[in-house]
Short mmCIF file of C-alpha atoms in Angstrom, two decimals:
data_model
loop_
_atom_site.label_atom_id
_atom_site.label_comp_id
_atom_site.label_asym_id
_atom_site.label_seq_id
_atom_site.Cartn_x
_atom_site.Cartn_y
_atom_site.Cartn_z
CA MET A 516 27.98 7.09 24.33
CA THR A 517 25.25 4.69 23.25
CA ARG A 518 24.60 3.81 19.61
CA VAL A 519 21.35 5.76 19.72
CA GLN A 520 23.01 8.82 21.23
CA ARG A 521 25.78 8.75 18.64
CA ARG A 522 23.31 8.64 15.74
CA ARG A 523 21.20 11.40 17.23
CA ARG A 524 24.29 13.59 17.64
CA VAL A 525 25.16 13.27 13.93
CA VAL A 526 21.61 14.16 12.92
CA ALA A 527 21.57 17.06 15.34
CA GLY A 528 24.77 18.34 13.77
CA ALA A 529 23.20 18.30 10.32
CA VAL A 530 20.11 19.98 11.74
CA VAL A 531 22.16 22.80 13.28
CA ALA A 532 24.01 23.30 10.00
CA ALA A 533 20.77 23.38 8.04
CA THR A 534 19.22 25.84 10.47
CA ALA A 535 22.20 28.16 10.08
CA VAL A 536 21.87 27.97 6.31
CA MET A 537 18.17 28.79 6.42
CA LEU A 538 18.81 31.77 8.70
CA SER A 539 21.42 33.07 6.32
CA ALA A 540 19.83 32.70 3.15
CA CYS A 541 8.99 8.83 3.38
CA GLY A 542 5.79 -12.02 10.50
CA THR A 543 5.28 -14.40 10.32
CA PRO A 544 1.55 -15.12 10.34
CA ALA A 545 1.61 -17.49 13.26
CA ALA A 546 -1.41 -19.69 13.13
CA PRO A 547 -4.22 -20.67 15.40
CA GLY A 548 -5.77 -24.13 15.02
CA SER A 549 -5.16 -25.64 11.60
CA SER A 550 -7.92 -25.32 9.03
CA GLY A 551 -8.79 -28.25 6.84
CA SER A 552 -7.46 -31.79 6.79
CA ALA A 553 -4.16 -32.60 8.46
CA GLU A 554 -3.77 -35.75 6.31
CA THR A 555 -1.38 -35.61 3.39
CA VAL A 556 -3.11 -35.44 0.04
CA SER A 557 -1.87 -38.26 -2.18
CA GLN A 558 -0.62 -37.88 -5.75
CA ALA A 559 -3.48 -40.12 -6.87
CA GLU A 560 -5.97 -37.68 -5.33
CA ILE A 561 -4.22 -34.78 -7.05
CA ASP A 562 -4.21 -36.54 -10.43
CA LYS A 563 -7.90 -37.34 -10.14
CA ALA A 564 -8.81 -33.78 -9.17
CA MET A 565 -6.77 -32.24 -11.97
CA SER A 566 -8.38 -34.48 -14.60
CA THR A 567 -11.93 -33.77 -13.44
CA PRO A 568 -13.74 -30.81 -15.06
CA THR A 569 -13.68 -28.09 -12.38
CA THR A 570 -14.07 -24.34 -12.20
CA ILE A 571 -12.39 -22.35 -9.45
CA ASP A 572 -12.76 -18.67 -8.58
CA PHE A 573 -9.61 -16.60 -8.10
CA TRP A 574 -9.45 -13.08 -6.67
CA SER A 575 -6.40 -10.98 -7.54
CA TRP A 576 -5.49 -7.39 -8.35
CA VAL A 577 -2.28 -8.22 -10.27
CA PRO A 578 -2.37 -6.63 -13.74
CA ASP A 579 -2.74 -9.11 -16.59
CA ILE A 580 -2.50 -12.17 -14.36
CA GLN A 581 -4.80 -13.82 -16.87
CA ASN A 582 -1.56 -14.52 -18.76
CA GLN A 583 -0.43 -16.90 -16.04
CA ILE A 584 -3.92 -18.36 -15.71
CA ASP A 585 -3.79 -19.21 -19.42
CA LEU A 586 -0.55 -21.11 -18.86
CA PHE A 587 -2.15 -23.09 -16.04
CA GLU A 588 -5.26 -23.90 -18.07
CA ALA A 589 -3.08 -25.04 -20.98
CA LYS A 590 -1.32 -27.50 -18.66
CA TYR A 591 -4.59 -28.63 -17.05
CA PRO A 592 -7.26 -28.42 -19.78
CA GLU A 593 -10.00 -29.80 -17.52
CA ILE A 594 -9.63 -26.87 -15.12
CA THR A 595 -11.12 -23.42 -15.61
CA VAL A 596 -10.05 -20.46 -13.51
CA LYS A 597 -12.49 -17.59 -13.21
CA LEU A 598 -10.60 -14.39 -12.41
CA SER A 599 -12.11 -11.50 -10.49
CA ASN A 600 -10.52 -8.19 -9.49
CA GLN A 601 -12.34 -6.92 -6.42
CA GLY A 602 -10.88 -3.42 -6.64
CA GLY A 603 -7.51 -3.68 -4.95
CA ALA A 604 -6.26 -4.99 -1.64
CA THR A 605 -8.33 -3.02 0.87
CA ALA A 606 -11.61 -3.47 -1.00
CA GLN A 607 -10.85 -7.13 -1.57
CA TYR A 608 -10.31 -7.84 2.14
CA GLN A 609 -13.64 -6.26 3.03
CA LYS A 610 -15.40 -8.36 0.41
CA LEU A 611 -13.52 -11.50 1.41
CA ARG A 612 -14.62 -11.15 5.03
CA ALA A 613 -18.20 -10.77 3.86
CA ALA A 614 -17.80 -13.81 1.62
CA VAL A 615 -16.38 -15.89 4.47
CA LYS A 616 -19.31 -14.91 6.64
CA SER A 617 -21.80 -15.92 3.95
CA GLY A 618 -19.97 -19.12 3.03
CA ASP A 619 -19.82 -18.17 -0.65
CA VAL A 620 -16.06 -17.79 -1.01
CA PRO A 621 -13.58 -17.73 -3.87
CA ASP A 622 -11.28 -20.73 -3.99
CA ALA A 623 -7.96 -18.88 -4.27
CA VAL A 624 -7.18 -15.36 -3.10
CA GLN A 625 -4.25 -12.97 -3.18
CA ILE A 626 -3.55 -11.51 0.27
CA GLU A 627 -0.78 -9.18 1.38
CA TYR A 628 1.59 -10.67 3.95
CA SER A 629 0.64 -8.04 6.51
CA PHE A 630 -3.01 -9.11 6.41
CA LEU A 631 -2.54 -12.89 6.53
CA PRO A 632 -2.78 -13.14 10.34
CA SER A 633 -6.18 -11.44 10.30
CA PHE A 634 -7.45 -14.29 8.13
CA THR A 635 -5.61 -17.18 9.78
CA ILE A 636 -6.97 -16.23 13.21
CA THR A 637 -10.53 -16.59 11.89
CA GLU A 638 -9.57 -19.94 10.27
CA SER A 639 -10.56 -18.55 6.88
CA LEU A 640 -7.57 -20.04 5.05
CA GLU A 641 -6.64 -23.60 4.23
CA ASN A 642 -3.41 -25.02 5.59
CA LEU A 643 -1.49 -26.00 2.45
CA ALA A 644 1.04 -28.23 4.22
CA PRO A 645 -0.98 -31.40 3.51
CA TYR A 646 -0.91 -30.45 -0.18
CA GLY A 647 2.89 -30.50 -0.32
CA ALA A 648 3.45 -26.75 0.03
CA GLY A 649 5.85 -27.20 2.93
CA GLU A 650 8.30 -28.95 0.64
CA LEU A 651 8.66 -25.78 -1.43
CA SER A 652 10.18 -23.54 1.25
CA ASP A 653 13.70 -23.56 -0.20
CA GLN A 654 12.41 -22.11 -3.46
CA PHE A 655 11.69 -18.71 -1.90
CA VAL A 656 13.57 -15.83 -0.33
CA ASP A 657 13.68 -16.40 3.44
CA SER A 658 11.81 -13.23 4.39
CA ALA A 659 8.99 -14.15 2.00
CA TRP A 660 8.63 -17.72 3.23
CA ALA A 661 8.60 -16.52 6.84
CA MET A 662 5.45 -14.56 6.04
CA VAL A 663 3.49 -17.68 5.03
CA GLY A 664 5.03 -20.62 6.87
CA THR A 665 5.06 -21.71 10.50
CA ASP A 666 6.36 -24.88 12.12
CA ASP A 667 3.17 -26.77 11.35
CA ALA A 668 1.30 -24.83 8.68
CA VAL A 669 1.65 -23.08 5.34
CA TRP A 670 -1.01 -20.41 4.79
CA GLY A 671 -0.19 -19.58 1.19
CA LEU A 672 2.74 -19.36 -1.18
CA PRO A 673 4.76 -16.18 -1.76
CA GLN A 674 4.09 -14.33 -4.99
CA ASP A 675 5.99 -11.07 -4.76
CA LEU A 676 8.21 -9.11 -2.41
CA GLY A 677 9.01 -5.48 -1.57
CA PRO A 678 12.57 -5.10 -0.22
CA THR A 679 13.41 -1.42 0.24
CA GLY A 680 16.22 0.32 -1.59
CA GLN A 681 17.09 3.87 -2.57
CA LEU A 682 16.26 5.50 -5.90
CA TYR A 683 18.00 8.82 -6.41
CA ARG A 684 18.35 11.65 -8.92
CA THR A 685 21.96 11.77 -10.06
CA ASP A 686 21.65 15.34 -11.36
CA ILE A 687 20.32 16.75 -8.08
CA PHE A 688 22.90 14.88 -6.01
CA GLU A 689 25.68 16.14 -8.30
CA ALA A 690 24.40 19.70 -8.05
CA ALA A 691 24.57 19.41 -4.26
CA GLY A 692 28.06 17.94 -4.41
CA VAL A 693 27.10 14.73 -2.63
CA GLU A 694 27.05 11.04 -3.48
CA ALA A 695 24.35 8.53 -2.68
CA PRO A 696 24.57 8.07 1.10
CA THR A 697 25.62 4.64 2.30
CA THR A 698 24.93 5.31 6.00
CA TRP A 699 22.24 7.22 7.86
CA ASP A 700 24.91 9.61 9.11
CA GLU A 701 25.70 10.46 5.49
CA TYR A 702 22.00 10.68 4.67
CA ALA A 703 21.45 13.44 7.22
CA GLU A 704 24.46 15.33 5.91
CA ALA A 705 23.31 14.89 2.30
CA ALA A 706 19.82 16.08 3.22
CA ALA A 707 21.25 19.35 4.54
CA ALA A 708 23.50 19.84 1.52
CA ILE A 709 20.75 19.11 -0.99
CA LYS A 710 18.34 21.51 0.71
CA GLU A 711 20.97 24.24 0.90
CA LYS A 712 22.33 23.98 -2.63
CA THR A 713 19.30 22.88 -4.67
CA GLY A 714 16.20 23.67 -2.61
CA SER A 715 15.02 20.07 -3.02
CA TYR A 716 14.18 17.70 -0.21
CA ILE A 717 16.28 14.57 -0.12
CA SER A 718 13.05 12.60 0.17
CA ASP A 719 9.56 12.39 1.61
CA LEU A 720 8.44 10.46 4.69
CA PRO A 721 4.67 10.08 4.33
CA GLY A 722 2.15 9.86 7.13
CA ASN A 723 -0.64 8.35 5.03
CA SER A 724 0.88 4.84 5.06
CA PHE A 725 2.81 3.00 7.74
CA SER A 726 4.73 0.83 5.26
CA PRO A 727 7.68 3.25 4.84
CA ILE A 728 8.27 3.85 8.56
CA LEU A 729 7.80 0.16 9.35
CA ALA A 730 10.40 -0.73 6.72
CA LEU A 731 12.79 1.68 8.45
CA LEU A 732 12.07 0.02 11.80
CA TRP A 733 12.46 -3.43 10.26
CA GLN A 734 15.87 -2.49 8.85
CA ALA A 735 17.06 -1.14 12.20
CA GLY A 736 16.24 -4.40 14.00
CA ALA A 737 13.12 -3.14 15.76
CA ARG A 738 10.32 -5.64 16.18
CA PRO A 739 7.27 -3.56 17.11
CA PHE A 740 4.76 -6.37 16.70
CA GLY A 741 4.53 -9.97 17.80
CA TYR A 742 1.81 -12.60 17.63
CA ASP A 743 1.89 -16.13 19.03
CA GLY A 744 -0.86 -17.38 16.75
CA ASP A 745 -3.34 -17.71 19.56
CA LYS A 746 -4.34 -15.01 22.04
CA THR A 747 -1.12 -13.16 22.83
CA VAL A 748 0.24 -10.17 20.95
CA THR A 749 3.29 -8.05 21.67
CA ILE A 750 3.49 -4.29 21.18
CA ASP A 751 7.07 -3.04 21.52
CA LEU A 752 7.33 0.61 20.53
CA ASP A 753 9.74 1.60 23.30
CA SER A 754 12.84 -0.35 22.25
CA ASP A 755 16.19 1.34 21.61
CA GLU A 756 15.83 0.58 17.91
CA VAL A 757 12.43 2.24 17.69
CA THR A 758 13.71 5.23 19.64
CA GLU A 759 16.68 5.51 17.31
CA VAL A 760 14.63 5.50 14.12
CA ILE A 761 11.85 7.77 15.35
CA GLY A 762 14.35 10.20 16.83
CA TYR A 763 16.35 10.31 13.63
CA TRP A 764 13.37 11.17 11.46
CA ASN A 765 11.90 13.50 14.07
CA ASP A 766 15.08 15.56 13.87
CA LEU A 767 15.07 15.65 10.07
CA ILE A 768 11.41 16.64 9.98
CA GLN A 769 11.77 19.41 12.55
CA ALA A 770 14.71 20.81 10.57
CA ASP A 771 12.62 20.73 7.38
CA LEU A 772 15.15 18.50 5.66
CA VAL A 773 12.56 15.94 4.52
CA ASP A 774 9.03 16.50 3.32
CA THR A 775 6.05 14.77 4.92
CA ALA A 776 3.45 14.95 2.17
CA PRO A 777 1.10 12.00 1.53
CA GLN A 778 2.67 9.46 -0.81
CA LEU A 779 1.37 8.10 -4.12
CA ASP A 780 -1.21 10.81 -4.83
CA ASP A 781 -1.26 13.42 -7.62
CA ASN A 782 0.74 15.98 -5.63
CA TRP A 783 3.41 13.38 -4.81
CA TYR A 784 3.65 12.30 -8.46
CA GLN A 785 4.22 15.92 -9.48
CA SER A 786 6.82 16.39 -6.75
CA ILE A 787 8.78 13.35 -7.89
CA SER A 788 8.64 14.45 -11.51
CA SER A 789 9.53 18.09 -10.84
CA GLY A 790 12.59 17.38 -8.74
CA LYS A 791 11.14 18.48 -5.42
CA TYR A 792 12.39 15.13 -4.10
CA ALA A 793 15.94 14.03 -4.85
CA SER A 794 15.39 10.41 -3.88
CA TRP A 795 12.83 7.83 -2.82
CA LEU A 796 13.26 5.04 -0.28
CA ALA A 797 11.30 2.71 -2.50
CA ALA A 798 10.27 -0.93 -2.46
CA ALA A 799 11.30 -3.22 -5.31
CA TRP A 800 8.09 -2.38 -7.15
CA GLY A 801 9.13 1.28 -7.14
CA PRO A 802 11.58 1.36 -10.07
CA VAL A 803 8.99 0.37 -12.68
CA PHE A 804 6.33 2.51 -11.04
CA LEU A 805 8.63 5.52 -11.21
CA GLN A 806 9.15 5.12 -14.95
CA GLY A 807 5.53 5.97 -15.59
CA THR A 808 5.28 8.61 -12.88
CA ALA A 809 8.35 10.62 -13.86
CA ALA A 810 8.90 9.67 -17.50
CA ASP A 811 10.43 13.06 -18.31
CA THR A 812 13.34 12.34 -15.98
CA SER A 813 14.48 9.18 -17.78
CA GLY A 814 18.21 8.60 -17.52
CA LEU A 815 18.59 10.71 -14.38
CA TRP A 816 17.92 7.99 -11.80
CA GLN A 817 20.01 5.28 -10.19
CA ALA A 818 19.26 2.56 -7.64
CA THR A 819 21.25 1.48 -4.62
CA GLU A 820 20.68 -0.03 -1.19
CA MET A 821 19.19 1.88 1.74
CA PRO A 822 21.57 3.88 3.93
CA GLN A 823 22.78 1.63 6.72
CA TRP A 824 23.09 1.90 10.49
CA ASP A 825 26.03 -0.50 10.28
CA ALA A 826 27.63 -0.63 6.84
CA SER A 827 29.37 -3.91 7.70
CA GLU A 828 25.97 -5.61 8.15
CA PRO A 829 23.67 -4.51 5.31
CA ALA A 830 19.98 -4.71 6.16
CA SER A 831 16.65 -3.71 4.71
CA GLY A 832 12.94 -4.06 5.37
CA ASN A 833 10.02 -4.96 3.16
CA GLN A 834 7.27 -2.67 1.94
CA GLY A 835 4.49 -4.84 0.59
CA GLY A 836 4.47 -8.28 -0.91
CA SER A 837 1.68 -10.80 -1.12
CA ALA A 838 0.81 -14.48 -1.03
CA ILE A 839 -1.62 -16.64 -2.96
CA THR A 840 -3.90 -18.56 -0.63
CA VAL A 841 -6.71 -21.13 -0.63
CA THR A 842 -9.86 -20.47 1.38
CA ALA A 843 -10.88 -22.95 4.06
CA ASP A 844 -14.42 -23.19 2.65
CA SER A 845 -13.37 -23.84 -0.94
CA ASP A 846 -15.23 -26.70 -2.62
CA ALA A 847 -12.18 -27.50 -4.75
CA LYS A 848 -9.25 -27.34 -2.35
CA ILE A 849 -6.97 -29.75 -4.22
CA VAL A 850 -7.39 -27.93 -7.52
CA ALA A 851 -7.01 -24.54 -5.84
CA ALA A 852 -3.85 -25.71 -4.04
CA GLU A 853 -2.34 -26.96 -7.30
CA PHE A 854 -3.21 -23.64 -8.92
CA VAL A 855 -1.45 -21.75 -6.11
CA LYS A 856 1.61 -23.98 -6.41
CA PHE A 857 1.69 -23.40 -10.16
CA LEU A 858 1.45 -19.60 -9.92
CA ALA A 859 4.18 -19.47 -7.28
CA THR A 860 6.68 -22.03 -8.62
CA ASP A 861 6.19 -22.63 -12.34
CA ALA A 862 9.25 -21.33 -14.18
CA GLU A 863 7.41 -19.77 -17.11
CA ALA A 864 4.61 -18.32 -15.01
CA THR A 865 6.94 -16.62 -12.53
CA GLN A 866 9.31 -15.50 -15.28
CA THR A 867 6.64 -13.80 -17.35
CA LEU A 868 5.11 -12.26 -14.23
CA ALA A 869 8.50 -10.69 -13.50
CA THR A 870 9.59 -9.67 -17.00
CA GLU A 871 6.28 -8.73 -18.62
CA GLN A 872 4.16 -7.53 -15.69
CA PHE A 873 7.15 -6.40 -13.63
CA ILE A 874 6.05 -8.06 -10.39
CA PHE A 875 9.18 -8.42 -8.25
CA PRO A 876 9.53 -12.17 -7.64
CA SER A 877 10.03 -13.96 -4.35
CA ARG A 878 11.01 -17.24 -6.04
CA ILE A 879 14.80 -17.46 -5.88
CA GLU A 880 15.38 -19.17 -9.23
CA THR A 881 13.34 -16.53 -11.02
CA LEU A 882 14.92 -13.69 -9.08
CA ASP A 883 18.42 -14.92 -9.96
CA SER A 884 17.70 -15.67 -13.61
CA PRO A 885 19.61 -13.55 -16.17
CA GLU A 886 16.32 -12.51 -17.76
CA VAL A 887 15.30 -10.82 -14.50
CA ARG A 888 18.53 -9.96 -12.74
CA ASP A 889 20.41 -8.65 -15.78
CA GLN A 890 17.55 -6.74 -17.36
CA GLU A 891 18.87 -3.28 -18.24
CA MET A 892 16.49 -0.39 -17.66
CA GLU A 893 16.81 2.64 -19.90
CA PHE A 894 15.10 4.89 -17.34
CA TYR A 895 18.02 4.16 -14.98
CA ALA A 896 20.68 4.81 -17.64
CA GLY A 897 20.98 1.12 -18.43
CA GLN A 898 21.46 0.01 -14.82
CA LYS A 899 20.50 -3.56 -13.91
CA VAL A 900 18.10 -2.41 -11.23
CA ASN A 901 16.53 -5.81 -10.58
CA GLY A 902 19.96 -7.11 -9.65
CA VAL A 903 20.34 -4.35 -7.08
CA PHE A 904 17.04 -5.22 -5.44
CA ALA A 905 17.69 -8.97 -5.70
CA ASP A 906 20.77 -8.45 -3.54
CA ILE A 907 18.81 -6.22 -1.15
CA ALA A 908 16.15 -8.93 -0.77
CA GLN A 909 18.74 -11.22 0.78
CA THR A 910 19.43 -8.68 3.54
CA VAL A 911 15.87 -8.55 4.93
CA ASP A 912 15.61 -10.36 8.26
CA SER A 913 12.92 -13.03 8.33
CA ASP A 914 11.83 -12.67 11.97
CA TRP A 915 9.32 -9.85 11.42
CA GLN A 916 5.70 -10.38 12.48
CA TRP A 917 2.37 -8.65 11.91
CA LEU A 918 -0.56 -8.11 14.24
CA PRO A 919 -3.79 -10.06 13.69
CA TYR A 920 -5.58 -6.70 13.63
CA ASN A 921 -3.49 -5.00 10.96
CA ASP A 922 -6.49 -3.07 9.62
CA PHE A 923 -6.80 -1.24 12.92
CA ALA A 924 -3.04 -0.81 13.30
CA SER A 925 -2.92 0.91 9.92
CA SER A 926 -5.89 3.21 10.50
CA SER A 927 -4.70 4.05 14.03
CA PHE A 928 -1.26 4.92 12.69
CA LYS A 929 -2.75 7.46 10.28
CA GLU A 930 -4.57 9.18 13.15
CA THR A 931 -1.60 9.25 15.53
CA LEU A 932 2.00 8.87 14.39
CA GLY A 933 1.07 9.35 10.74
CA ALA A 934 -0.78 12.58 11.51
CA ALA A 935 2.20 13.87 13.50
CA ILE A 936 4.51 13.10 10.57
CA THR A 937 2.25 14.92 8.12
CA GLU A 938 1.78 17.91 10.44
CA LYS A 939 5.46 17.93 11.45
CA LYS A 940 4.68 17.61 15.14
CA ASP A 941 6.62 15.76 17.83
CA LEU A 942 6.77 12.13 16.80
CA PHE A 943 7.42 10.66 20.23
CA ALA A 944 4.16 11.91 21.73
CA ALA A 945 2.26 10.52 18.76
CA LEU A 946 4.16 7.23 18.97
CA ALA A 947 2.97 6.87 22.57
CA ASP A 948 -0.61 7.54 21.45
CA TRP A 949 -0.32 4.88 18.74
CA LYS A 950 1.00 2.37 21.26
CA ASP A 951 -1.85 3.12 23.67
CA GLU A 952 -4.45 2.62 20.96
CA LEU A 953 -2.89 -0.67 19.79
CA VAL A 954 -2.78 -2.00 23.35
CA SER A 955 -6.33 -0.90 24.19
CA TYR A 956 -7.76 -2.33 20.99
CA GLY A 957 -5.95 -5.64 21.43
CA GLU A 958 -7.23 -6.01 24.98
CA ALA A 959 -10.76 -5.10 23.88
CA GLN A 960 -10.57 -7.87 21.29
CA GLY A 961 -9.68 -10.41 23.97
CA PHE A 962 -5.91 -10.63 23.41
CA THR A 963 -3.33 -10.72 26.13
CA VAL A 964 -1.13 -7.77 25.22
CA VAL A 965 2.53 -7.87 26.22
CA THR A 966 4.44 -4.58 26.31
CA PRO A 967 8.14 -5.25 27.01
#
């Protein structure tokens, strides 16, 4: 019996049990041609730039990041950083593309890892390797550095990270007589028990965002996307790993053991707070987010790693995370590069970002510091949740890649596989539709599309 068949059999068993009960009673941005100078910027050039009165524009949606800007300006009093929030990631990318087209660009910009290739392919970002950024690779978690660095270029520095873990309601799990599942076999069994004994869903798999399902694919070893940095992309949605994951969740959905409601809207917030969902496969930003969303359930939650396909080889996948970049058309590249390096590597800046603004760090020293790792969270009954996710971050493989047309991949997902998830239809037919759309779009954009 193959690994896929064995997993599907376990899920099917849980599905049959649940049905009986019912009857009786949620890459690396490889680069095209380098933007900017390939010559190393000297320390003398850096010192001169940082002592010359200069104003740079910085676009970011991070709450209260002015705090870290103030630290930078205190260290470099001749430099002024003008902060602008363009309305969140999606709105910011639209405005950034318009700014690039006009030539009137900000100097430094926050960009999610998944969208970096769509800006490197248009040569909109400055290669930071000549500014010394390549020497900083060992300061960051491997899966974060892999999102920004290639063999010959560095397209930004990691700011935050979103390794996926499991947040669960201890009271609901206890009422169902189950413990937090450590394997996906156990997860299917727990889903059936929780539904039978409490009426709650074990969790929600949303169709309005592809981040959760991609994190599940990432964890399982699937690599649905590939990009060589030039004109070749890979779409691999037929691998054994993809089949395993999609089949697993297809079975749970058809048995009504998981919900498929849109995530992070008012209805979802109410469902989390009311106990409709017994757990959440959440990114590292989730624990703090949940405190505000379900404040009335304080003390009833715990954090642990995702259920595993192979418990002897723990793995996870990221949901989110972003880099700080410098635009290729910036008039103050040296200053902007030094600002990016400061935000990403300065001890105080990264520490306060993690402990006061609760941005999960990708810098290893900050992530492993007692102030971050050992921070007890009352909402989780005093558990050191950051420590749990810090360990999970080390289990995320670094060989994941994103397509250079991630905007389309995301919107197409919502209309195909995402729609099937939401409507509880057959996922495999919708997966084939998503693949067809990704291939057709890539070819229409002039890419050579490889489908293994």
